[in-house]
Coordinates of C-alpha atoms and ligand atoms in Angstrom, one line a residue:
X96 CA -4.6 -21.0 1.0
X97 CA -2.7 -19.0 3.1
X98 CA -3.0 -15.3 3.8
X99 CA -0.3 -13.1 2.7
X100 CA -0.1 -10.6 5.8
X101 CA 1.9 -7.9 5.0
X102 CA -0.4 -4.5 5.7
X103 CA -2.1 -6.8 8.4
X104 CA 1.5 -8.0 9.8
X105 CA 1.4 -6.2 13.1
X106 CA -2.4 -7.1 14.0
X107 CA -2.9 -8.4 17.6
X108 CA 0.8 -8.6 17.5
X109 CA 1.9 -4.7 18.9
X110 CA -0.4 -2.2 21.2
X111 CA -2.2 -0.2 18.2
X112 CA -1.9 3.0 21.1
X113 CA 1.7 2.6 21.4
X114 CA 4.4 4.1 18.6
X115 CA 7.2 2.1 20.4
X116 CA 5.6 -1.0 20.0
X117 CA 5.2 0.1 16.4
X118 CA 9.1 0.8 16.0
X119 CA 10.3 -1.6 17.9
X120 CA 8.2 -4.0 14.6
X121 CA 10.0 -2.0 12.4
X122 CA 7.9 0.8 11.9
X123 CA 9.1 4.4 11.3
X124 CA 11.7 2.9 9.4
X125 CA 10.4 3.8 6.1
X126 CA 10.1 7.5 6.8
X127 CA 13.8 7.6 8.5
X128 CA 14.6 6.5 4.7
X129 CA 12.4 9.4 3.4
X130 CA 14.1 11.8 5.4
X131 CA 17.5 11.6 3.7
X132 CA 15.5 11.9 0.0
X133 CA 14.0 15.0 -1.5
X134 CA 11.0 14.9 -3.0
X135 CA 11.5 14.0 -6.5
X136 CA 13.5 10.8 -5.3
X137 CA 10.2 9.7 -3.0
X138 CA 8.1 10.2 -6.0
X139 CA 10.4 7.9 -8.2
X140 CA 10.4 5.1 -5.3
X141 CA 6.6 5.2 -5.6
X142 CA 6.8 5.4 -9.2
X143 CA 9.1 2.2 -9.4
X144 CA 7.1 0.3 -6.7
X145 CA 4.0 1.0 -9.2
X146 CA 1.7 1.1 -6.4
X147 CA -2.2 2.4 -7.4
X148 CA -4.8 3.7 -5.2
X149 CA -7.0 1.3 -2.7
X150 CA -9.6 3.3 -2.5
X151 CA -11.1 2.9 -5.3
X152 CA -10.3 3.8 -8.7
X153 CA -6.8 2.3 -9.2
X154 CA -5.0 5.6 -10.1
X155 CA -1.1 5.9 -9.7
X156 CA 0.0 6.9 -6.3
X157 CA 3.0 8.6 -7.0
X158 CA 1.3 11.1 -9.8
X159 CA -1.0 12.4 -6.7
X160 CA 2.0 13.5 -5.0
X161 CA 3.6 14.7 -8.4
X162 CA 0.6 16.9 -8.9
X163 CA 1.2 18.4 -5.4
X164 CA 4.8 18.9 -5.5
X165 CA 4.9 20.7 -8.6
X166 CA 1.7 23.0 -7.6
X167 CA 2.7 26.7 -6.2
X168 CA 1.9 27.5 -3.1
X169 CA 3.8 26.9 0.2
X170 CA 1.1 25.3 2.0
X171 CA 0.2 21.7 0.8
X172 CA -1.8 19.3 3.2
X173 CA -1.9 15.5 3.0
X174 CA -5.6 14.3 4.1
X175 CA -6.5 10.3 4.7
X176 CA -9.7 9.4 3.3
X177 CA -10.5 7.1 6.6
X178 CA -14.6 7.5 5.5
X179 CA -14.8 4.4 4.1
X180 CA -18.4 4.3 3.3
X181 CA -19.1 1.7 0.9
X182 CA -21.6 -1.2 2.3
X183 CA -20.4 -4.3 2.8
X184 CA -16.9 -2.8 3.6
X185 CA -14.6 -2.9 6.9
X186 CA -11.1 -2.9 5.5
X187 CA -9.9 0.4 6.6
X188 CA -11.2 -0.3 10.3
X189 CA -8.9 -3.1 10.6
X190 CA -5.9 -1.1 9.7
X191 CA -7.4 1.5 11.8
X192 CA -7.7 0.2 14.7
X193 CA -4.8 -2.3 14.6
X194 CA -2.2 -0.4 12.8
X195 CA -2.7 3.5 13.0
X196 CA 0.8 4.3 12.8
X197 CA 1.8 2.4 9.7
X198 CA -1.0 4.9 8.0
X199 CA 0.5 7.7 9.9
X200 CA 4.0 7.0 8.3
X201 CA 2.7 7.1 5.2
X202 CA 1.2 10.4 5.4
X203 CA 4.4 11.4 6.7
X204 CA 6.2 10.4 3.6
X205 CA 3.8 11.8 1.7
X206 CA 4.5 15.4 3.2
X207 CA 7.8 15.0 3.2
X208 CA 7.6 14.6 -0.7
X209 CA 5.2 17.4 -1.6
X210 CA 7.0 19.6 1.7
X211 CA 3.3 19.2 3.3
X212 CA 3.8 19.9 6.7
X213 CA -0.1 19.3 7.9
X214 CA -2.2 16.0 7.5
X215 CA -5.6 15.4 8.3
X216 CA -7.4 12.0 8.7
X217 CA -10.7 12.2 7.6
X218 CA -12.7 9.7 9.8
X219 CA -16.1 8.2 9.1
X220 CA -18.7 8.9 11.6
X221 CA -19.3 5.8 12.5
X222 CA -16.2 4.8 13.6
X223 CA -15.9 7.6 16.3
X224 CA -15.0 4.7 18.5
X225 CA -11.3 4.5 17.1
X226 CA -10.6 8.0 17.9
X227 CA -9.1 7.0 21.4
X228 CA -6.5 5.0 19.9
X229 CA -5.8 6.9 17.0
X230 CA -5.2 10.0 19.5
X231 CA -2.6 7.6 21.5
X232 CA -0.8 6.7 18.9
X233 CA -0.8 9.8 17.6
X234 CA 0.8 10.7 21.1
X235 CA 3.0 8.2 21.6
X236 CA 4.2 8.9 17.7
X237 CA 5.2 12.5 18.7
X238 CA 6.6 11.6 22.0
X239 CA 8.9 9.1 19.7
X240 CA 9.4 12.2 17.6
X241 CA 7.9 10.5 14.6
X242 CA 5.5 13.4 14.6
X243 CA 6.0 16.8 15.8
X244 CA 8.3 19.4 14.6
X245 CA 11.8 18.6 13.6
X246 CA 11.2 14.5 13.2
X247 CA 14.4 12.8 14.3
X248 CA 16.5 15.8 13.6
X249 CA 15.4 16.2 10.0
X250 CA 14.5 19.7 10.0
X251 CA 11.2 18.3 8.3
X252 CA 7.9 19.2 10.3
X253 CA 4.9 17.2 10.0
X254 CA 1.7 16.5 12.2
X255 CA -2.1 15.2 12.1
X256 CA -5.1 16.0 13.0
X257 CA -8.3 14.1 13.0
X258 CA -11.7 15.1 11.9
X259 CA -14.7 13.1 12.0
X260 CA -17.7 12.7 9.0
X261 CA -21.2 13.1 9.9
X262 CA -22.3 10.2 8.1
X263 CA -22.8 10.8 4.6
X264 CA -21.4 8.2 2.3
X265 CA -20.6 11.5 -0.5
X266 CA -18.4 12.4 1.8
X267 CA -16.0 9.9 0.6
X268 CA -15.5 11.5 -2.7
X269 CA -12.5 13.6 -2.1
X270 CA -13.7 17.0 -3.1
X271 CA -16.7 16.5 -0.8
X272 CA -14.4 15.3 2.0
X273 CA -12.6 18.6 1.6
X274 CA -16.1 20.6 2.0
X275 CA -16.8 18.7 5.0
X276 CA -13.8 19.4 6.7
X277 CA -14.0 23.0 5.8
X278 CA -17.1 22.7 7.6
X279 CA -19.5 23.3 4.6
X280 CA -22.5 21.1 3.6
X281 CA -20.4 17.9 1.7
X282 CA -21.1 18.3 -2.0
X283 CA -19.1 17.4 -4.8
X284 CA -17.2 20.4 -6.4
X285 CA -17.0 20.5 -10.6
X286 CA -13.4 19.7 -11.6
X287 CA -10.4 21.4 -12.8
X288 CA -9.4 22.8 -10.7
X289 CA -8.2 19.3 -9.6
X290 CA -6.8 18.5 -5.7
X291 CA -3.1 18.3 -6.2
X292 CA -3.7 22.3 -7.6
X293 CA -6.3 23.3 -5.4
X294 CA -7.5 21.5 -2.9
X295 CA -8.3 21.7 0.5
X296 CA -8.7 24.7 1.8
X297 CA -8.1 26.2 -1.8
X298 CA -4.2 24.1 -1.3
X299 CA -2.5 21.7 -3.1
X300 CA -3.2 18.4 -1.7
X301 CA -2.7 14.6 -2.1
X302 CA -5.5 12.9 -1.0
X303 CA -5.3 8.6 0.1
X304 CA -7.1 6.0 0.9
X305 CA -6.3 4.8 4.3
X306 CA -4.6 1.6 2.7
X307 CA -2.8 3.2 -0.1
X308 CA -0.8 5.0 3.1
X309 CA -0.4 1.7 4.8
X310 CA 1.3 0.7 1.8
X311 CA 3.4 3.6 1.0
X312 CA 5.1 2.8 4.3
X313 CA 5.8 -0.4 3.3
X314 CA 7.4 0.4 0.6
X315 CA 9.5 2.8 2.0
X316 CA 10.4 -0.1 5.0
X317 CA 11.3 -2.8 1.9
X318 CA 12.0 -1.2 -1.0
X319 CA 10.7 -0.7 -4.5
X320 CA 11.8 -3.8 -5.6
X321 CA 10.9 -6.1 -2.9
X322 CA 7.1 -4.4 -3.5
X323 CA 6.9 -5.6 -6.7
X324 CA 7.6 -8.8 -6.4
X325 CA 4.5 -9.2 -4.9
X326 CA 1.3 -9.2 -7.2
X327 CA 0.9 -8.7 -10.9
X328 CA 2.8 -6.2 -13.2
X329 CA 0.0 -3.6 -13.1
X330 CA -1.5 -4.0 -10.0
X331 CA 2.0 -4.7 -7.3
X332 CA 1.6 -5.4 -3.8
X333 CA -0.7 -7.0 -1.3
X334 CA -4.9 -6.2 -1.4
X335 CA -7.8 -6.6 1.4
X336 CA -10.4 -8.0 0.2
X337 CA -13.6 -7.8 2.4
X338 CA -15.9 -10.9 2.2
X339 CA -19.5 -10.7 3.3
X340 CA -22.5 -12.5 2.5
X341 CA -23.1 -16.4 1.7
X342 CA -20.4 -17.7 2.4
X343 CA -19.1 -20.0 5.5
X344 CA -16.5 -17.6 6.6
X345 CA -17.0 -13.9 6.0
X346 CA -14.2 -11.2 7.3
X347 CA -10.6 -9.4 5.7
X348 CA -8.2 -11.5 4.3
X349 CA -4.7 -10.0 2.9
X350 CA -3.7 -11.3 -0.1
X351 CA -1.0 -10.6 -2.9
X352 CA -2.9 -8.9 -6.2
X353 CA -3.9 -11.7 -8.8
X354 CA -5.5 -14.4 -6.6
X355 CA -8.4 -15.7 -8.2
X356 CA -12.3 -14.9 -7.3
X357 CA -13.3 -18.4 -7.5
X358 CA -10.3 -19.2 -5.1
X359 CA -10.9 -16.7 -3.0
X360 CA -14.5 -18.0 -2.4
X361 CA -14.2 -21.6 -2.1
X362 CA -10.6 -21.8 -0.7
X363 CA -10.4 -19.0 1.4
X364 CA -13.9 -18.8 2.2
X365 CA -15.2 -21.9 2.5
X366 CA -17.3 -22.1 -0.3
X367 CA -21.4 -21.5 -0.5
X368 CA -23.1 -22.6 3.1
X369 CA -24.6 -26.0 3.2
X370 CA -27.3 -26.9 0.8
X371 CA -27.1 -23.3 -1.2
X372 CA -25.7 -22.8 -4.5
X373 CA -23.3 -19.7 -6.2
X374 CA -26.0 -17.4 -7.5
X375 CA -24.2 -13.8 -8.2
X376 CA -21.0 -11.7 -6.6
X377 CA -20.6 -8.1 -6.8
X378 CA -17.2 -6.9 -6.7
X379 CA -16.5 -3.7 -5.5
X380 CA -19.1 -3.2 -3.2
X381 CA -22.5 -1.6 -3.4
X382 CA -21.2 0.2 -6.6
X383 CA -19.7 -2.6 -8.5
X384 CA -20.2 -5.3 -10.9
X385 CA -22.9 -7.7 -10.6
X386 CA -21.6 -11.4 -12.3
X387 CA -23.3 -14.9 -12.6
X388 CA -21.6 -18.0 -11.0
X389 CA -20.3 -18.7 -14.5
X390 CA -18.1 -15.3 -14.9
X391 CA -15.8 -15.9 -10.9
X392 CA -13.2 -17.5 -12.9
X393 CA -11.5 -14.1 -12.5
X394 CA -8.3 -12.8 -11.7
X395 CA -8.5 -9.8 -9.1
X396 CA -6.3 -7.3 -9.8
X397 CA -7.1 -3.5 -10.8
X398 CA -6.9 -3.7 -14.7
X399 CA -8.2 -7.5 -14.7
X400 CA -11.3 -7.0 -13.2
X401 CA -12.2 -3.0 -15.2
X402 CA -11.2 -5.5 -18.6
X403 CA -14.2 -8.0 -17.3
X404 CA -16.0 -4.9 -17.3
X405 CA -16.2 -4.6 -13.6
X406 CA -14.2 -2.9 -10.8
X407 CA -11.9 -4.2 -8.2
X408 CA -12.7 -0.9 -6.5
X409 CA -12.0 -0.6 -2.4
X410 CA -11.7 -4.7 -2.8
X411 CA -15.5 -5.7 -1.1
X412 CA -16.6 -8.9 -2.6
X413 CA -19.9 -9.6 -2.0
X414 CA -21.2 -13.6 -2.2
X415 CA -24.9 -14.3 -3.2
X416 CA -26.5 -17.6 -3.1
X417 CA -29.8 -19.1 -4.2
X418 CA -31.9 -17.6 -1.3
X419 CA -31.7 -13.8 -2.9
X420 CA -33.2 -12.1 -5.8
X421 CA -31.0 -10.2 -8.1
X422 CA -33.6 -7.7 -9.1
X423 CA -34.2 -6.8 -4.9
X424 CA -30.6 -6.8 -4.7
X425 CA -30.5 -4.3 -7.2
X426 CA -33.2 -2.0 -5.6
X427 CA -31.8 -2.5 -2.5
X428 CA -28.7 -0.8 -4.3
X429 CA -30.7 1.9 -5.4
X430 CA -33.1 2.5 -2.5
X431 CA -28.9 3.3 -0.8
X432 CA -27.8 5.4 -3.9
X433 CA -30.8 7.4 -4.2
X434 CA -30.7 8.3 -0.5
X435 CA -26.9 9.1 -0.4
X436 CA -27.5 11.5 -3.6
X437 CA -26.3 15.1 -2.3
X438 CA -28.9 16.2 -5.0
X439 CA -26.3 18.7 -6.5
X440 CA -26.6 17.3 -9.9
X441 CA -29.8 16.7 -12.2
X442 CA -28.6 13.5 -13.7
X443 CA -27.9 11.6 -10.0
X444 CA -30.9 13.4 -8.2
X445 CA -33.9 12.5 -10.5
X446 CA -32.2 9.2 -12.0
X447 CA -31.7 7.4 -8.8
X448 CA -34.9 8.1 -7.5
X449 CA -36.5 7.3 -11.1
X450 CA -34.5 4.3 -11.4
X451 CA -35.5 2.9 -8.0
X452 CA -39.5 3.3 -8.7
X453 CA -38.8 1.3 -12.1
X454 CA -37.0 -1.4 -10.6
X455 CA -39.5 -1.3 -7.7
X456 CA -42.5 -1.7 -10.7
X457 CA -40.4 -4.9 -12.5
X458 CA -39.9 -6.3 -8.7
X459 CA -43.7 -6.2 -8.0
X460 CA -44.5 -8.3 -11.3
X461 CA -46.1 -4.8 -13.1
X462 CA -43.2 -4.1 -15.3
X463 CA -42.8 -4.5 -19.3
X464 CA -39.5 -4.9 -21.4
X465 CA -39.9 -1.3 -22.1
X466 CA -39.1 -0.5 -18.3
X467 CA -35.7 -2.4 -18.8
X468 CA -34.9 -0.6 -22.1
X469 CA -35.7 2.9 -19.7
X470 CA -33.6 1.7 -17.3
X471 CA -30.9 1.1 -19.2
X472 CA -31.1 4.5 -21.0
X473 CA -31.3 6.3 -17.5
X474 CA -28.4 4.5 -15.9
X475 CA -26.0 5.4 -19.1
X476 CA -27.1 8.6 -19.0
X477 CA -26.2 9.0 -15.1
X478 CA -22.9 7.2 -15.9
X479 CA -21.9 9.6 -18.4
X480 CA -23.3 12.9 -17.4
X481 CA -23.3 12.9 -13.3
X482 CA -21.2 15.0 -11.9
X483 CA -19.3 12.7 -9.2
X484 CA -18.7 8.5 -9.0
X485 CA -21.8 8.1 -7.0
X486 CA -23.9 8.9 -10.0
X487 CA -21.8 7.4 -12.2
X488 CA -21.9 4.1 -9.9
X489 CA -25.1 3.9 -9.5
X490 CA -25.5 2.5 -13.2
X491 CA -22.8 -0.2 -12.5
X492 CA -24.8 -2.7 -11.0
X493 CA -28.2 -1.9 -12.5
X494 CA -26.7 -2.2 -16.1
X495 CA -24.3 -5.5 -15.0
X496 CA -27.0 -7.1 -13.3
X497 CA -29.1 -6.9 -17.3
X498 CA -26.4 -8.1 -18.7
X499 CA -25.8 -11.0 -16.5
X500 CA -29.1 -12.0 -14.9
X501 CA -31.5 -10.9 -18.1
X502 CA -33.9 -14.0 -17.2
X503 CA -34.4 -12.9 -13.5
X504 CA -35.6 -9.4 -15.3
X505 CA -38.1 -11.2 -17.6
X506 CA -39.6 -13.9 -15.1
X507 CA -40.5 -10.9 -13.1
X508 CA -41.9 -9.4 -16.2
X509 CA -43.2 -12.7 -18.0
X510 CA -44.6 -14.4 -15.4
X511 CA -44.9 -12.0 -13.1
X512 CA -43.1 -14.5 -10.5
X513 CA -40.2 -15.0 -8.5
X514 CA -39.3 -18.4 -6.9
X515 CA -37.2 -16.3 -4.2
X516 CA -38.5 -12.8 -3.7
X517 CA -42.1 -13.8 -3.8
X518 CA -44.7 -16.1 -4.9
X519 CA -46.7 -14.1 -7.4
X520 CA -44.3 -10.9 -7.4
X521 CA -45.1 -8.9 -4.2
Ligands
FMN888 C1 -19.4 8.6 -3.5 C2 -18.0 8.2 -3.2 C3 -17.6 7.7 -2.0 C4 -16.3 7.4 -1.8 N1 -15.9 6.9 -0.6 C5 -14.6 6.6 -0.4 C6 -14.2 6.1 0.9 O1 -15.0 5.9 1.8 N2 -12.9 5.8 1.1 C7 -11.9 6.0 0.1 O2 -10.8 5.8 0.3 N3 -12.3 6.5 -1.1 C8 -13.6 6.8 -1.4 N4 -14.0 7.3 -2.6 C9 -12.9 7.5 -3.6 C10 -12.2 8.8 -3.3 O3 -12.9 9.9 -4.0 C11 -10.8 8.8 -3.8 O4 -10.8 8.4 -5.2 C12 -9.9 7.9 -3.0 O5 -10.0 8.1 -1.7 C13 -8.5 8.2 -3.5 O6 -7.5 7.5 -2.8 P1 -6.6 6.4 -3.5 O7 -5.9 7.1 -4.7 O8 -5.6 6.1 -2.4 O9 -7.4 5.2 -3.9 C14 -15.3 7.6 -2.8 C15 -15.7 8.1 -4.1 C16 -17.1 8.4 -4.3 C17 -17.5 8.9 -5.6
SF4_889 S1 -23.6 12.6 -8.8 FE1 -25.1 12.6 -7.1 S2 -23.8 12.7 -5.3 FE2 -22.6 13.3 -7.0 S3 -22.8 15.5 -7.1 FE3 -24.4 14.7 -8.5 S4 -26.2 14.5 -7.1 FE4 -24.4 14.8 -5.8

């Protein structure tokens, strides 16, 4: 099957440090075209394209920037959530560091609908390695007046600046992000007042995934109608799907919305590595959906995957075979959740750490069917009473993983024995 490269078109093709590399691709084209439209007619383009967050939840990009522009307030800011955080997932890197300036054209368009005239990028720690070639580009965008003040004449002002995480994975939640770069200790704030009123720095803002802005200029390069002709109705466009784990080739593919799990793993992939069989996949990353080997018949776009009762999320599709344990894979997703917890909020502090010691019990062969009925009570009550996604997350693939792998939970309970985590239980 062949990849359908269109956010990825330019990588290892043009100098990532070098805007006139970028234009002479094409690039900047899209935001000349934003900046003969006003506002509302940037938010209808986006509207029409019917292009939804990558960052996560799936929500509709051009109601973010409606939001904004109809907010009060003469400053607005346009921030890039470039955290990316989730395990397993490397997406945004890629478009990072081969790209930067299709995100930066984005962010462009995005002020120049909301009449933002200041972006920040919002960088995860880890990657403070990219910042060299995002600063070039970001120079060489400004020298090509891309950037800057008055951008090819317009009258429209717009510029970035880049600000790095420390490493906390809450950080990623966009009210959190905003503390951080405030300089304040990255917790969650309680919502209304919600970001396109008052966000950062008490301003309206429009907050994106790094991919969602990728796409936006895009958009703006082909059109609304050219957009949508790739994908499915409600989920248009292209997705990057990060593949890890068993399977022979791991890395980012770009494909249009709608391709098929199953096809995704053995035709893209390569299928299971020799001698090993299908045992589970989490879509999503860390904080989605754990299914069986019967359930990857499964078409990934955002509303397909939420109706199979998982999430498509940031696109991270994780591959198990019969060499892991579900139940450690589980802990192993709580021992991360539990230590990422800010610890603002009852529900998210004391559940994850509560959960983790219960599944810990059941993994050492001294838990009862009562600990899975607990469990299960504890993760719906963090799902529906936790104050951001990573509480609520947390009981994805706990409750998922009873759903689908039940039997692992009782031979560890039963017969106090696993045939791949241990010999006895542990
Ligand atoms: C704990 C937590 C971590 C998150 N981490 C990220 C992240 O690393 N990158 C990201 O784009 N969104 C992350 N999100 C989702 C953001 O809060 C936000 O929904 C997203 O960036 C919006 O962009 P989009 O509309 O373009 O998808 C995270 C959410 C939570 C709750
Ligand atoms: S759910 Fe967890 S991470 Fe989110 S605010 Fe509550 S304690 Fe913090």
């Amino acid at each position: 099957m062949e990849e359908k490269r269109v956010l990825l078109r330019n990588r290892g093709k043009i100098d990532p440090e070098n805007a006139r590399e970028y234009i002479a691709a094409g690039g900047y084209e899209g935001l000349k075209r934003a900046l003969n439209m006003n506002g509302e007619e940037i938010i209808k383009e986006l509207e029409h394209a019917g292009l939804r967050g990558r960052g996560g939840a799936g929500f509709p990009t051009y109601r973010k920037l409606q939001f904004a522009y109809g907010a009060p307030g003469d400053v607005k800011y346009i921030v890039c959530n470039a955290d990316e955080g989730e395990p397993g997932t490397n997406k945004d890197r890629i478009l990072l560091s081969s790209d930067p300036c299709s995100i930066f054209e984005g962010m462009a368009i995005a002020g120049k609908a909301v009449n933002a005239h200041v972006g920040f990028i919002y960088l995860r720690a880890e990657y403070s390695y990219l910042v060299p070639i995002l600063e070039a580009a970001l120079k060489t965008s400004r020298e090509a007046n891309m950037l800057g003040e008055n951008i090819q004449g317009s009258g429209f002002d717009f510029d970035i600046k880049l600000r790095s995480g420390a490493g906390a994975y809450v950080c990623g939640e966009e009210t959190a992000l905003f503390e951080s770069i405030e300089g304040k200790r990255g917790e969650p704030r309680f919502r209304p007042p919600f970001p396109g009123i008052k966000g950062l720095f008490g301003k309206p803002t429009v907050l994106n995934n790094v991919e969602t802005l990728a796409n936006i200029s895009v958009i703006f390069q082909n059109g609304w109608e050219w957009f949508r002709t790739l994908g499915t109705e409600n989920s248009p466009g292209t997705k990057l799907f990060t593949v890890c784990g068993n399977v022979k080739r791991r890395g980012v593919f770009e494909f249009p919305m709608g391709i098929n799990l199953k096809d995704l793993i053995y035709e893209v992939c390569g299928g299971m590595e020799e001698g090993h069989e299908l045992l589970a996949v989490q879509t999503g990353g860390a904080s989605g959906a754990i299914i069986n080997a019967s359930q990857i018949d499964m078409t990934l776009d955002i509303d397909q995957v939420s109706n199979s009762g998982g999430r498509l999320g940031c696109g991270t599709i994780l591959v198990m075979d019969d060499r892991n344990c579900i139940i450690d894979i589980v802990r192993n997703n709580l021992d991360f959740f539990r230590g990422e917890s800010c610890g603002k909020c009852t529900p998210c502090r004391e559940g994850g750490t509560r959960l983790y010691q219960l599944i810990t019990k059941i993994s050492q062969g001294k838990g009862s069917v009562k600990d899975i009925d607990t469990i299960q009570d504890l993760a719906e009550t963090m799902r529906l009473t936790a104050l951001c996604g990573l509480g609520h997350s947390t009981a994805v693939p706990v409750l998922s993983s009873i759903q689908n792998f039940y039997s692992c939970y009782l031979r560890h309970i039963d017969k106090d024995y696993c045939p791949v985590c241990s010999e006895e239980g542990e």
